[in-house]
Each structure stands twice: as C-alpha cells, then as structure tokens.
Amino acid sequence: MIQLRAEERAAMRGLLDSVAEDLGAPPAPAWEAAYWAVPRHLFLPDTVWVGDDLEACSRRDAPEAWLRHAYADGSVVTQVNDGQGGDPGERWASCSASAPSIVFRMLDMLDVAPGHNVLEIGTGTGWNAGLLTHRIGPEHVTTIEVDQVLAARAAIRLKDIGLEPRTICGDGANGHQAGGPYDRILATCSVRSIPPAWIAQTKPGGVILAPWESPWFCYGLLRLTVDGHGAASGSFSPHSAFMLMRGQRTDLRIYRDVVRDDQVPLQSSAALSPWAVAGDDWAAQFAIGLQLGDVWWTWHDNPDVEGVASRLWLATTDATTWAAVDWDGRSEDRFTVWEYGPRRLWSEVEAAYRWWNLSGEPSPERFGMTITAGGEHRAWLDAPDRLIPQTG
C-alpha cells in the first residue's frame, strides 16, 4: 500500500472535491478507489511547466508549488519541445497531464466494465493507464506512446506501484493489433481524423472515445460506436482540448510558409466581424471548423500596417490559399478583406457562419460524425442523415 504524507493526502482530497464539483457528482466508487491507489503526483516529472509562458516549476526547488500544480484541477505540461529542451521564449508544450476532471469525465464516458479489453492511445505520464489498470486489471489494458522516453518512464512509474499493463512504444495511429480486438479505445490526444486501424481493431458494438480537433478549433469529445462492418458513428460532447496526435501535426506560419511578397491578393470588404468567427464563441468556432475542414487562423495584433489595428489571418493547411481581414480600430461593421489563391476563404467562413446562425446556433453536443467503411468522415447535425455543408 502506498504511504502518503499528510500534505499529499490533503492535496488529493482537495482535488477529489474539485473534480466532484466540476462533474456535478463524485466519481463512481470504482474510480475513486483507483484515484487513491494511483496518486497523480507519482506520475509527474520532477519539473513541470506552468502558465502561458511555460515557466519551469521544480519539485526540488519549489516542492509546495509543485505539489499544488500536481493536485490542481487543470492540465500541467510535462514535456516541452518533444523533450529537446529550449530557451524560455522558445518553449512549446509537447506533452501534458490532462486536467483530472476531464480524465474522470472521459473514463465515465468510456463506460468500461470488468472483462473489457481497452487500448489507450497516448500513454503520456501513465496516470490514466494506471487508473484503467486498477479498475479492470493489467491483462485487459494496452497503452501505446509514440515517444520512447515517455513510454519508458510511464512503464517504470506503473511498475513502481505494482501495475503493469502492456506498454508499447509506437505510433498510436496504427493501434496495436496484437492486443486486440478491443471493447474500448481511448485517445488522450486529439485527432483531425479517426485512424482506420482504430475502427478495424474495435469489436462490433465497441466504443472509440477521442478528443477532436479541426485546424480551425481544438475542442470536443467524439464518442463513436463501431458497427462491425468497418464503419462507426457517434456524437460530440462539449468538453476538452488536447494536444494533437504527433502524426497529424501541421507546423505552419503565415510569413514563413504561406504569404509571399510577389502574391497579389484581391481586395473586398465585409460586415461580419472577425471576432464572431475567431473570438470567444466556442459553439460558432466548433461549427465553422467542422465545415471548413482544412482552414486555420491566427491573430496579428498591431501589425506594422498603416490604418490596421488588428488582422485575422486565414490559410489552408496546404499553404496554397490565404485571406486576411483587417480592422481599422474604429469601425464596428466594416472590415477590409484580402484573399489570395484558388479559394475565397473569407467567403467560405461567412457561408459557414451563416449556416450555423440560420440553423439556430447549435452547440457542439448537437453535432455528430459518421466514418464510413471507406474512411470518409461525414459530420452531421442532430441525426446522421442531416449532413452539414462542407466548403472547399
């Protein structure tokens, strides 16, 4: 039995209360038992990175702060720059321990039962795999991690507390056929498309639960049921934002990869505010992302352009088409639009927003996705036969 210090036990109790408040009820007794048997802090590295600036917090130098981050109901970055280090101004998060409330929400949505065979995509720290292993046993849990160092560390931490699920270093997009077929597949990284191997390795009637990301917006959990004929279908829920699966990343920057000095864009004007589509309205962004598919955005505040206070850039993931929407700092309903390439991206965004608005501004939980046996992803609203429009 793991011996906990008083401050660790108090921190764990506080977090459990926070999770119950977020979920609206305490975790199921089996998951609460797993929580106490698999303390989160035992799975975190000695240095974590916190805040928007990814400031390093060392367990050795600041033990109280480190423990506080370990048991806050929020995500904590556990690796930067794919483990390659980097100066403070160059850090970017490449692995994190998910917020405990979303961990338990996803475990509840997964609906595992004794005897279920489960594949986890994205071992990370190993904490989630530990919770699953405590619940259904090591012979029923396979966890796969693409990063060799992370996979090895997680396996050691799991073994140290007497839990030894099958831990694989490999590309999670390929699943792990040798351990299947699976009753449940759980991804702890977001995806822009469901890998065919996941559907192929899931039993008929089995469940795939994965965080979703469109290039436009990272948000939502997609819970699919596999039909046994190579297809799957299910609904979104309005929770989570996870790091993208490494094999689906796109590393694009506007001035480095997209815009060129010799390009001559078309100029027009618009009344739709760029903040309406790339601001604080998550429902709008989610719906737009499902329609646009391959379009992403980034803000450029105070660009060095006369008469422009803020600019919204749009671009396709193949870097062939872009648009810019300029605000002069004064007008509330007139914006200058620049578009270049074979598509008119701002026109597509306006059409996507208009459809969402005319459809009653539906929230993410009204949307779903069907993946056909041929791998086509079909997004729908309210029912699988009500497909949403696609641009591009």
Tab-separated table of C-alpha atoms in Angstrom:
chain	number	residue	atom	x	y	z
A	1	MET	CA	0.000	0.000	0.000
A	2	ILE	CA	1.305	3.464	-0.943
A	3	GLN	CA	2.223	5.611	2.025
A	4	LEU	CA	1.134	9.201	1.620
A	5	ARG	CA	2.355	12.193	3.589
A	6	ALA	CA	-0.270	14.342	5.276
A	7	GLU	CA	0.153	17.172	2.768
A	8	GLU	CA	-0.184	14.752	-0.149
A	9	ARG	CA	-3.352	13.225	1.256
A	10	ALA	CA	-4.818	16.677	1.890
A	11	ALA	CA	-3.979	17.730	-1.676
A	12	MET	CA	-5.598	14.579	-3.065
A	13	ARG	CA	-8.743	15.159	-1.027
A	14	GLY	CA	-8.958	18.748	-2.240
A	15	LEU	CA	-8.633	17.690	-5.857
A	16	LEU	CA	-11.269	14.992	-5.477
A	17	ASP	CA	-13.680	17.633	-4.167
A	18	SER	CA	-12.874	19.865	-7.146
A	19	VAL	CA	-13.474	17.015	-9.585
A	20	ALA	CA	-16.827	16.228	-7.974
A	21	GLU	CA	-17.825	19.887	-8.246
A	22	ASP	CA	-16.869	20.016	-11.929
A	23	LEU	CA	-18.669	16.770	-12.769
A	24	GLY	CA	-21.706	17.571	-10.656
A	25	ALA	CA	-21.242	14.359	-8.664
A	26	PRO	CA	-18.377	12.370	-7.141
A	27	PRO	CA	-16.600	9.880	-9.419
A	28	ALA	CA	-18.042	6.367	-9.332
A	29	PRO	CA	-16.782	4.375	-6.317
A	30	ALA	CA	-14.567	2.165	-8.501
A	31	TRP	CA	-12.865	5.208	-9.997
A	32	GLU	CA	-12.491	6.873	-6.588
A	33	ALA	CA	-10.776	3.712	-5.319
A	34	ALA	CA	-8.452	3.845	-8.326
A	35	TYR	CA	-7.760	7.518	-7.626
A	36	TRP	CA	-6.483	6.809	-4.120
A	37	ALA	CA	-4.485	3.787	-5.262
A	38	VAL	CA	-2.849	5.642	-8.163
A	39	PRO	CA	-1.738	9.065	-6.819
A	40	ARG	CA	-1.282	11.579	-9.620
A	41	HIS	CA	1.881	13.143	-8.219
A	42	LEU	CA	3.782	9.857	-8.521
A	43	PHE	CA	3.422	10.086	-12.312
A	44	LEU	CA	4.587	13.656	-12.842
A	45	PRO	CA	8.209	14.504	-13.685
A	46	ASP	CA	10.326	16.449	-11.224
A	47	THR	CA	9.974	19.521	-13.437
A	48	VAL	CA	6.666	20.662	-14.882
A	49	TRP	CA	5.892	23.795	-16.891
A	50	VAL	CA	3.033	26.084	-15.965
A	51	GLY	CA	1.256	29.202	-17.165
A	52	ASP	CA	1.087	30.788	-20.601
A	53	ASP	CA	4.855	31.345	-20.552
A	54	LEU	CA	5.563	27.707	-19.608
A	55	GLU	CA	7.586	28.652	-16.567
A	56	ALA	CA	9.506	25.697	-15.128
A	57	CYS	CA	8.479	24.502	-11.661
A	58	SER	CA	10.929	22.138	-9.983
A	59	ARG	CA	9.923	19.702	-7.272
A	60	ARG	CA	13.378	20.068	-5.736
A	61	ASP	CA	13.407	23.868	-5.688
A	62	ALA	CA	9.709	24.553	-5.033
A	63	PRO	CA	8.124	21.406	-3.543
A	64	GLU	CA	4.976	23.126	-2.268
A	65	ALA	CA	4.263	24.825	-5.590
A	66	TRP	CA	4.999	21.592	-7.466
A	67	LEU	CA	2.544	19.642	-5.306
A	68	ARG	CA	-0.042	22.376	-5.738
A	69	HIS	CA	0.214	22.060	-9.515
A	70	ALA	CA	0.073	18.276	-9.243
A	71	TYR	CA	-3.297	18.464	-7.499
A	72	ALA	CA	-4.901	21.447	-9.198
A	73	ASP	CA	-7.827	20.569	-11.431
A	74	GLY	CA	-6.037	21.679	-14.531
A	75	SER	CA	-3.627	20.333	-17.091
A	76	VAL	CA	0.078	20.584	-16.397
A	77	VAL	CA	2.747	20.455	-19.074
A	78	THR	CA	5.126	17.540	-18.534
A	79	GLN	CA	7.311	17.882	-21.625
A	80	VAL	CA	8.335	20.772	-23.860
A	81	ASN	CA	9.749	20.773	-27.391
A	82	ASP	CA	9.371	16.985	-27.726
A	83	GLY	CA	11.936	16.577	-24.965
A	84	GLN	CA	14.609	18.621	-26.744
A	85	GLY	CA	14.730	21.459	-24.210
A	86	GLY	CA	14.813	25.051	-25.422
A	87	ASP	CA	15.124	28.561	-24.051
A	88	PRO	CA	12.117	30.004	-22.162
A	89	GLY	CA	10.994	32.083	-25.142
A	90	GLU	CA	11.139	29.087	-27.461
A	91	ARG	CA	9.226	26.549	-25.374
A	92	TRP	CA	6.111	24.859	-26.674
A	93	ALA	CA	4.124	22.156	-24.936
A	94	SER	CA	4.529	18.657	-26.369
A	95	CYS	CA	3.023	16.542	-23.572
A	96	SER	CA	0.803	17.290	-20.620
A	97	ALA	CA	-1.077	15.602	-17.816
A	98	SER	CA	-4.741	16.279	-18.558
A	99	ALA	CA	-6.993	18.073	-16.101
A	100	PRO	CA	-8.241	15.419	-13.646
A	101	SER	CA	-11.884	16.406	-14.120
A	102	ILE	CA	-11.695	15.662	-17.854
A	103	VAL	CA	-9.821	12.420	-17.120
A	104	PHE	CA	-12.676	11.173	-14.961
A	105	ARG	CA	-15.307	12.544	-17.334
A	106	MET	CA	-13.745	10.555	-20.165
A	107	LEU	CA	-13.409	7.413	-18.065
A	108	ASP	CA	-17.095	7.686	-17.223
A	109	MET	CA	-17.990	8.207	-20.895
A	110	LEU	CA	-15.871	5.209	-21.835
A	111	ASP	CA	-18.208	3.004	-19.762
A	112	VAL	CA	-15.720	0.219	-19.138
A	113	ALA	CA	-16.796	-2.974	-17.388
A	114	PRO	CA	-14.933	-5.964	-15.930
A	115	GLY	CA	-13.574	-8.118	-18.716
A	116	HIS	CA	-13.390	-5.298	-21.243
A	117	ASN	CA	-10.237	-5.103	-23.329
A	118	VAL	CA	-9.053	-1.474	-23.568
A	119	LEU	CA	-6.491	0.274	-25.772
A	120	GLU	CA	-5.250	3.689	-24.691
A	121	ILE	CA	-3.655	5.926	-27.319
A	122	GLY	CA	-1.126	8.269	-25.722
A	123	THR	CA	0.366	6.912	-22.501
A	124	GLY	CA	1.909	10.244	-21.512
A	125	THR	CA	2.727	10.150	-17.817
A	126	GLY	CA	0.979	6.793	-17.338
A	127	TRP	CA	-1.551	8.057	-14.782
A	128	ASN	CA	-4.589	7.393	-16.942
A	129	ALA	CA	-3.301	3.916	-17.783
A	130	GLY	CA	-2.809	3.324	-14.064
A	131	LEU	CA	-6.409	4.230	-13.286
A	132	LEU	CA	-7.661	1.894	-16.009
A	133	THR	CA	-5.363	-0.916	-14.885
A	134	HIS	CA	-6.520	-0.651	-11.288
A	135	ARG	CA	-10.130	-0.844	-12.470
A	136	ILE	CA	-10.022	-3.773	-14.935
A	137	GLY	CA	-6.637	-5.431	-14.474
A	138	PRO	CA	-3.307	-5.318	-16.342
A	139	GLU	CA	-4.226	-8.161	-18.682
A	140	HIS	CA	-7.027	-6.003	-20.112
A	141	VAL	CA	-5.112	-2.739	-20.688
A	142	THR	CA	-2.795	-1.885	-23.560
A	143	THR	CA	-1.331	1.617	-23.709
A	144	ILE	CA	0.756	2.982	-26.568
A	145	GLU	CA	3.042	6.020	-26.647
A	146	VAL	CA	4.967	7.379	-29.633
A	147	ASP	CA	7.712	9.000	-27.529
A	148	GLN	CA	10.246	6.376	-26.442
A	149	VAL	CA	11.376	8.292	-23.347
A	150	LEU	CA	7.822	8.960	-22.150
A	151	ALA	CA	6.812	5.329	-22.722
A	152	ALA	CA	9.775	4.028	-20.708
A	153	ARG	CA	9.188	6.452	-17.834
A	154	ALA	CA	5.499	5.614	-17.658
A	155	ALA	CA	6.233	1.887	-17.573
A	156	ILE	CA	8.633	2.394	-14.665
A	157	ARG	CA	6.159	4.514	-12.706
A	158	LEU	CA	3.393	1.986	-13.232
A	159	LYS	CA	5.611	-0.899	-12.158
A	160	ASP	CA	6.733	1.015	-9.057
A	161	ILE	CA	3.158	0.941	-7.721
A	162	GLY	CA	2.527	-2.642	-8.780
A	163	LEU	CA	0.663	-2.016	-12.031
A	164	GLU	CA	1.967	-3.489	-15.281
A	165	PRO	CA	-0.345	-3.048	-18.253
A	166	ARG	CA	1.018	-3.818	-21.706
A	167	THR	CA	3.011	-0.648	-22.504
A	168	ILE	CA	4.020	-0.211	-26.141
A	169	CYS	CA	6.245	2.378	-27.792
A	170	GLY	CA	4.828	3.041	-31.243
A	171	ASP	CA	2.585	5.146	-33.419
A	172	GLY	CA	-0.846	5.188	-31.843
A	173	ALA	CA	-2.466	5.816	-35.230
A	174	ASN	CA	-1.712	2.164	-36.013
A	175	GLY	CA	-3.292	0.907	-32.800
A	176	HIS	CA	-1.895	-2.407	-31.568
A	177	GLN	CA	-3.413	-5.303	-33.433
A	178	ALA	CA	-1.692	-7.968	-31.335
A	179	GLY	CA	-3.581	-6.852	-28.234
A	180	GLY	CA	-6.987	-6.645	-29.891
A	181	PRO	CA	-9.738	-6.767	-30.648
A	182	TYR	CA	-10.773	-4.110	-28.152
A	183	ASP	CA	-14.042	-3.300	-26.446
A	184	ARG	CA	-12.895	0.267	-25.908
A	185	ILE	CA	-10.299	2.573	-27.465
A	186	LEU	CA	-9.492	5.776	-25.600
A	187	ALA	CA	-7.318	8.527	-27.076
A	188	THR	CA	-5.656	11.080	-24.825
A	189	CYS	CA	-4.502	13.169	-27.787
A	190	SER	CA	-6.755	14.998	-30.204
A	191	VAL	CA	-7.230	13.882	-33.796
A	192	ARG	CA	-8.381	15.530	-37.008
A	193	SER	CA	-9.493	12.202	-38.431
A	194	ILE	CA	-10.095	8.775	-36.919
A	195	PRO	CA	-7.343	6.345	-37.991
A	196	PRO	CA	-8.787	3.321	-39.830
A	197	ALA	CA	-6.828	0.944	-37.580
A	198	TRP	CA	-8.858	2.028	-34.564
A	199	ILE	CA	-12.114	1.024	-36.189
A	200	ALA	CA	-10.644	-2.216	-37.535
A	201	GLN	CA	-9.337	-3.212	-34.095
A	202	THR	CA	-12.575	-2.465	-32.210
A	203	LYS	CA	-15.179	-5.178	-31.639
A	204	PRO	CA	-18.669	-4.717	-33.131
A	205	GLY	CA	-20.589	-2.542	-30.688
A	206	GLY	CA	-17.340	-1.310	-29.156
A	207	VAL	CA	-16.606	2.326	-28.387
A	208	ILE	CA	-13.925	4.753	-29.538
A	209	LEU	CA	-13.584	7.940	-27.489
A	210	ALA	CA	-11.295	10.620	-28.878
A	211	PRO	CA	-10.756	14.355	-28.400
A	212	TRP	CA	-11.459	16.183	-31.648
A	213	GLU	CA	-9.602	18.950	-33.413
A	214	SER	CA	-10.234	20.753	-36.638
A	215	PRO	CA	-7.483	23.063	-37.898
A	216	TRP	CA	-9.892	25.880	-37.042
A	217	PHE	CA	-10.644	24.848	-33.444
A	218	CYS	CA	-9.466	22.229	-30.961
A	219	TYR	CA	-12.492	21.240	-28.911
A	220	GLY	CA	-14.943	18.430	-28.304
A	221	LEU	CA	-15.012	14.737	-27.482
A	222	LEU	CA	-16.212	12.321	-30.144
A	223	ARG	CA	-17.740	9.061	-28.884
A	224	LEU	CA	-18.166	6.539	-31.686
A	225	THR	CA	-19.815	3.129	-31.743
A	226	VAL	CA	-18.317	0.655	-34.221
A	227	ASP	CA	-20.829	-1.255	-36.367
A	228	GLY	CA	-18.749	-4.333	-37.212
A	229	HIS	CA	-18.738	-3.561	-40.950
A	230	GLY	CA	-15.857	-1.092	-40.985
A	231	ALA	CA	-17.863	1.995	-40.069
A	232	ALA	CA	-18.519	3.964	-36.883
A	233	SER	CA	-20.838	6.758	-35.832
A	234	GLY	CA	-21.489	8.864	-32.764
A	235	SER	CA	-21.939	12.276	-31.192
A	236	PHE	CA	-19.741	15.041	-29.870
A	237	SER	CA	-19.780	16.395	-26.349
A	238	PRO	CA	-18.609	19.919	-25.468
A	239	HIS	CA	-15.519	19.104	-23.461
A	240	SER	CA	-11.737	19.097	-23.713
A	241	ALA	CA	-8.868	20.489	-25.698
A	242	PHE	CA	-5.953	18.095	-26.082
A	243	MET	CA	-2.614	18.178	-27.861
A	244	LEU	CA	-2.798	16.918	-31.404
A	245	MET	CA	-1.532	13.453	-32.281
A	246	ARG	CA	2.036	13.913	-33.466
A	247	GLY	CA	1.453	12.245	-36.808
A	248	GLN	CA	-1.342	14.721	-37.614
A	249	ARG	CA	0.525	17.907	-36.719
A	250	THR	CA	0.962	20.753	-39.190
A	251	ASP	CA	3.727	23.254	-38.423
A	252	LEU	CA	2.754	26.323	-40.434
A	253	ARG	CA	3.484	30.007	-40.000
A	254	ILE	CA	1.912	32.747	-42.059
A	255	TYR	CA	5.028	34.684	-43.094
A	256	ARG	CA	7.355	31.691	-43.245
A	257	ASP	CA	5.154	29.221	-45.126
A	258	VAL	CA	2.116	30.942	-46.653
A	259	VAL	CA	2.392	34.590	-47.697
A	260	ARG	CA	4.898	35.650	-50.372
A	261	ASP	CA	5.941	39.146	-51.443
A	262	ASP	CA	5.022	38.575	-55.090
A	263	GLN	CA	1.445	37.491	-54.381
A	264	VAL	CA	-1.285	39.942	-55.376
A	265	PRO	CA	-4.478	39.418	-53.341
A	266	LEU	CA	-7.990	40.502	-54.221
A	267	GLN	CA	-9.474	43.252	-52.056
A	268	SER	CA	-13.064	43.456	-50.816
A	269	SER	CA	-14.974	44.458	-47.708
A	270	ALA	CA	-17.097	42.631	-45.167
A	271	ALA	CA	-19.586	43.404	-42.411
A	272	LEU	CA	-19.098	40.178	-40.436
A	273	SER	CA	-16.739	40.777	-37.546
A	274	PRO	CA	-13.685	38.502	-37.496
A	275	TRP	CA	-14.208	38.173	-33.733
A	276	ALA	CA	-17.557	36.500	-34.420
A	277	VAL	CA	-15.763	33.555	-36.024
A	278	ALA	CA	-12.422	33.530	-34.208
A	279	GLY	CA	-13.273	35.032	-30.842
A	280	ASP	CA	-14.886	33.747	-27.662
A	281	ASP	CA	-17.899	31.958	-29.178
A	282	TRP	CA	-16.786	28.325	-28.964
A	283	ALA	CA	-20.013	26.975	-30.456
A	284	ALA	CA	-19.544	29.102	-33.568
A	285	GLN	CA	-15.904	28.098	-33.895
A	286	PHE	CA	-16.722	24.411	-33.488
A	287	ALA	CA	-19.392	24.507	-36.199
A	288	ILE	CA	-17.213	26.520	-38.565
A	289	GLY	CA	-14.323	24.109	-38.075
A	290	LEU	CA	-16.471	21.111	-38.983
A	291	GLN	CA	-17.498	22.820	-42.227
A	292	LEU	CA	-14.166	24.271	-43.323
A	293	GLY	CA	-12.086	21.157	-42.734
A	294	ASP	CA	-8.621	22.344	-43.760
A	295	VAL	CA	-8.604	26.046	-42.767
A	296	TRP	CA	-6.784	27.532	-39.768
A	297	TRP	CA	-6.449	31.047	-38.380
A	298	THR	CA	-4.163	33.232	-36.330
A	299	TRP	CA	-4.445	36.786	-34.995
A	300	HIS	CA	-1.899	39.520	-35.679
A	301	ASP	CA	-2.493	42.410	-33.321
A	302	ASN	CA	-0.970	45.785	-34.084
A	303	PRO	CA	0.633	44.779	-37.385
A	304	ASP	CA	3.044	47.263	-38.880
A	305	VAL	CA	0.497	48.309	-41.499
A	306	GLU	CA	-0.883	51.826	-41.762
A	307	GLY	CA	-4.554	52.014	-40.801
A	308	VAL	CA	-4.711	48.448	-39.429
A	309	ALA	CA	-5.148	47.882	-35.705
A	310	SER	CA	-5.709	44.128	-35.856
A	311	ARG	CA	-5.615	41.452	-38.561
A	312	LEU	CA	-7.099	37.968	-38.712
A	313	TRP	CA	-5.157	35.631	-40.992
A	314	LEU	CA	-6.750	32.532	-42.542
A	315	ALA	CA	-4.933	29.859	-44.527
A	316	THR	CA	-5.371	26.320	-45.790
A	317	THR	CA	-3.239	23.549	-44.340
A	318	ASP	CA	-1.621	23.007	-47.743
A	319	ALA	CA	-0.497	26.670	-47.665
A	320	THR	CA	-1.880	27.426	-51.155
A	321	THR	CA	-4.663	29.824	-50.157
A	322	TRP	CA	-4.897	32.613	-47.621
A	323	ALA	CA	-7.002	35.561	-46.546
A	324	ALA	CA	-6.579	38.496	-44.195
A	325	VAL	CA	-9.327	40.508	-42.514
A	326	ASP	CA	-8.292	43.957	-41.281
A	327	TRP	CA	-9.873	46.105	-38.595
A	328	ASP	CA	-9.016	49.793	-38.588
A	329	GLY	CA	-9.561	50.224	-34.851
A	330	ARG	CA	-12.738	52.281	-35.267
A	331	SER	CA	-15.430	50.691	-37.417
A	332	GLU	CA	-17.782	48.123	-35.901
A	333	ASP	CA	-19.305	46.750	-39.109
A	334	ARG	CA	-16.831	47.267	-41.922
A	335	PHE	CA	-13.652	45.298	-42.418
A	336	THR	CA	-11.179	45.118	-45.282
A	337	VAL	CA	-10.652	41.664	-46.749
A	338	TRP	CA	-7.675	40.395	-48.773
A	339	GLU	CA	-7.854	36.977	-50.444
A	340	TYR	CA	-5.273	35.036	-52.426
A	341	GLY	CA	-5.255	31.602	-54.041
A	342	PRO	CA	-7.736	29.292	-55.733
A	343	ARG	CA	-10.313	29.613	-52.945
A	344	ARG	CA	-12.061	32.582	-51.356
A	345	LEU	CA	-11.534	31.705	-47.713
A	346	TRP	CA	-13.357	34.614	-46.133
A	347	SER	CA	-16.383	33.901	-48.306
A	348	GLU	CA	-16.272	30.297	-47.091
A	349	VAL	CA	-16.080	31.457	-43.476
A	350	GLU	CA	-19.040	33.799	-43.977
A	351	ALA	CA	-21.069	30.962	-45.502
A	352	ALA	CA	-20.190	28.594	-42.652
A	353	TYR	CA	-21.105	31.173	-40.026
A	354	ARG	CA	-24.369	31.998	-41.844
A	355	TRP	CA	-25.367	28.321	-41.937
A	356	TRP	CA	-24.666	27.974	-38.202
A	357	ASN	CA	-26.650	31.110	-37.437
A	358	LEU	CA	-29.653	30.087	-39.572
A	359	SER	CA	-29.585	26.611	-38.004
A	360	GLY	CA	-30.294	28.139	-34.590
A	361	GLU	CA	-26.675	28.448	-33.446
A	362	PRO	CA	-26.410	24.796	-32.335
A	363	SER	CA	-23.946	23.865	-29.615
A	364	PRO	CA	-21.325	21.108	-30.077
A	365	GLU	CA	-23.396	18.333	-28.462
A	366	ARG	CA	-25.917	18.534	-31.317
A	367	PHE	CA	-23.267	17.522	-33.824
A	368	GLY	CA	-22.008	14.063	-34.679
A	369	MET	CA	-19.731	12.236	-37.063
A	370	THR	CA	-20.028	9.104	-39.166
A	371	ILE	CA	-16.934	7.402	-40.548
A	372	THR	CA	-17.809	5.180	-43.465
A	373	ALA	CA	-16.213	1.827	-44.253
A	374	GLY	CA	-14.206	3.670	-46.885
A	375	GLY	CA	-12.848	6.145	-44.319
A	376	GLU	CA	-14.943	9.169	-45.307
A	377	HIS	CA	-15.756	11.475	-42.400
A	378	ARG	CA	-19.307	12.865	-42.554
A	379	ALA	CA	-20.272	15.497	-39.988
A	380	TRP	CA	-23.954	15.893	-39.174
A	381	LEU	CA	-26.368	17.905	-37.073
A	382	ASP	CA	-28.880	16.128	-34.810
A	383	ALA	CA	-29.058	12.945	-36.933
A	384	PRO	CA	-26.709	11.056	-39.297
A	385	ASP	CA	-28.956	11.764	-42.279
A	386	ARG	CA	-28.705	15.535	-41.760
A	387	LEU	CA	-25.228	16.207	-43.118
A	388	ILE	CA	-23.724	19.643	-42.603
A	389	PRO	CA	-22.386	21.602	-45.608
A	390	GLN	CA	-18.699	21.337	-46.459
A	391	THR	CA	-16.649	24.133	-48.020
A	392	GLY	CA	-13.579	23.974	-50.206
